[in-house]
């Protein structure tokens, strides 16, 4: 007996869950609810009024994620040679470098002498220097982005700059 009452209650509750009530208020606005109100009439819902949503799951594509490959640039100083002696009374000489592969647009070359940037950053790998003091110097060429990041550096190149004495010309021996 209890089983029959339980089944009857379940059927009654299932039917009440599916019941939708419709009524119109004093402003003419139509309302719907699952609870009965004054002047509400029960509406039978057929399958055409029910919302069914289907989600199409996209197929997986065999796409490998692209990672930026880092390009290794190589810079080498081609002139003057390692431990070369440069003779110029005014301290003028040229530093040439080679870069491979070609640098992207916006990347500039800087020349450091003894760890100090001596010339304005430039696109050309040829640096014309003037007024460098005599003595031993270490040269390094860097490829630098506009944000200051160094992409590549040459190996240090040691040179010797000779100038005539500041005390005058050498005397000839007799």
XYZ file of C-alpha atoms in Angstrom:
174
model
C 0.000 0.000 0.000
C 2.776 2.391 0.865
C 4.362 1.641 -2.440
C 1.222 2.662 -4.338
C 0.986 5.945 -2.387
C 4.665 6.649 -3.016
C 4.289 6.023 -6.761
C 1.178 8.250 -6.839
C 3.020 11.077 -5.097
C 5.948 10.763 -7.490
C 3.661 10.926 -10.500
C 1.816 13.914 -9.016
C 5.077 15.761 -8.246
C 6.461 15.004 -11.731
C 3.271 16.357 -13.270
C 3.365 19.485 -11.073
C 6.980 20.126 -12.061
C 6.013 20.125 -15.716
C 3.091 22.531 -15.195
C 3.608 26.134 -16.258
C 1.132 28.868 -15.410
C 0.401 31.945 -17.522
C -1.345 35.154 -16.474
C -1.668 38.763 -17.578
C -1.282 41.585 -15.042
C -3.206 44.875 -14.913
C -0.679 46.543 -17.271
C -1.197 43.876 -19.916
C 2.192 42.255 -19.312
C 2.255 38.471 -19.714
C 3.897 36.433 -16.939
C 4.872 32.778 -16.668
C 5.582 30.812 -13.499
C 5.725 27.321 -12.091
C 3.499 28.436 -9.203
C -0.237 29.120 -9.645
C -1.357 32.773 -9.255
C -4.766 34.514 -9.357
C -6.178 34.482 -12.904
C -3.414 32.045 -13.966
C -4.168 29.250 -16.374
C -2.128 26.092 -16.773
C -0.365 25.728 -20.096
C 0.475 22.404 -21.667
C 3.978 22.398 -23.065
C 4.637 20.263 -26.057
C 8.025 19.209 -27.318
C 8.258 22.135 -29.768
C 8.275 24.667 -26.922
C 11.087 23.038 -24.982
C 14.623 24.314 -25.390
C 17.150 21.726 -26.308
C 20.719 22.834 -26.625
C 23.305 20.793 -28.384
C 26.951 21.702 -28.289
C 29.150 20.666 -31.139
C 32.563 19.819 -29.843
C 35.213 20.925 -32.322
C 37.555 18.323 -33.629
C 41.084 18.425 -32.333
C 43.473 19.803 -34.856
C 46.952 18.419 -35.125
C 48.630 21.756 -34.753
C 51.984 21.901 -33.101
C 52.490 25.055 -31.079
C 54.861 27.420 -32.781
C 57.760 28.536 -30.689
C 59.981 31.315 -31.745
C 63.298 29.882 -32.715
C 66.084 31.926 -31.322
C 68.564 32.995 -33.947
C 72.180 32.839 -32.927
C 73.996 35.823 -34.369
C 77.763 35.803 -34.659
C 79.828 38.951 -34.651
C 83.541 39.041 -35.307
C 85.926 41.953 -35.590
C 87.711 41.717 -38.934
C 89.994 44.737 -38.584
C 92.312 45.540 -36.853
C 93.814 42.106 -36.175
C 94.314 40.662 -32.687
C 97.222 42.401 -30.892
C 97.780 44.690 -33.885
C 99.822 47.843 -33.454
C 98.024 50.870 -34.841
C 100.200 53.938 -35.418
C 98.395 57.267 -35.649
C 99.422 60.481 -33.928
C 95.808 61.726 -33.774
C 94.413 58.426 -32.429
C 92.355 57.790 -35.563
C 91.654 54.292 -36.854
C 88.856 52.132 -38.276
C 87.206 49.096 -36.706
C 85.372 46.703 -39.047
C 83.148 43.802 -38.040
C 81.132 41.089 -39.745
C 77.705 39.895 -38.632
C 75.935 36.671 -39.623
C 73.080 36.219 -40.309
C 71.881 39.703 -41.255
C 70.450 41.594 -38.297
C 66.714 42.405 -38.265
C 65.545 45.977 -38.748
C 65.895 48.069 -35.606
C 68.953 46.240 -34.269
C 72.034 48.430 -34.080
C 75.744 47.832 -33.566
C 77.738 49.430 -30.781
C 81.495 49.576 -30.299
C 82.958 49.335 -26.832
C 86.537 50.313 -26.165
C 87.745 49.144 -22.777
C 84.105 48.431 -21.773
C 82.806 51.916 -22.684
C 80.549 52.646 -25.665
C 82.707 54.981 -27.722
C 80.457 55.711 -30.728
C 76.761 56.157 -31.410
C 74.874 52.923 -32.166
C 74.722 52.401 -35.923
C 73.611 50.003 -38.636
C 76.993 49.875 -40.365
C 79.607 47.404 -39.097
C 82.386 49.931 -39.825
C 83.352 52.388 -37.085
C 85.563 55.441 -37.823
C 87.276 56.442 -34.579
C 89.086 59.682 -33.798
C 90.972 60.983 -30.798
C 91.594 57.669 -29.062
C 94.391 57.817 -26.503
C 97.517 55.757 -27.008
C 97.979 52.475 -25.212
C 96.479 49.005 -25.032
C 92.749 48.793 -25.759
C 90.106 46.049 -25.809
C 87.508 46.287 -28.600
C 84.049 44.619 -28.529
C 81.181 45.005 -31.015
C 77.626 44.327 -29.753
C 74.311 43.894 -31.597
C 71.726 45.711 -29.476
C 67.934 46.023 -29.745
C 66.242 49.388 -29.265
C 65.266 48.317 -25.746
C 68.948 47.750 -24.917
C 69.000 43.950 -25.033
C 72.289 42.580 -26.353
C 71.621 39.925 -29.005
C 75.264 39.078 -29.705
C 78.789 40.191 -28.873
C 82.114 39.737 -30.551
C 85.070 38.269 -28.738
C 87.271 40.974 -27.234
C 90.030 42.140 -29.578
C 93.231 43.557 -28.043
C 95.072 46.286 -29.966
C 97.905 48.695 -29.247
C 97.658 52.324 -30.329
C 101.017 54.076 -30.732
C 101.464 57.809 -31.061
C 104.561 59.905 -31.377
C 105.862 61.247 -28.096
C 104.240 64.366 -26.767
C 107.740 65.700 -25.987
C 108.670 66.249 -29.607
C 110.274 64.390 -32.478
C 112.988 61.853 -31.807
C 116.533 63.144 -32.244
C 118.754 61.584 -34.847
C 121.948 60.113 -33.549
C 125.192 61.235 -35.212
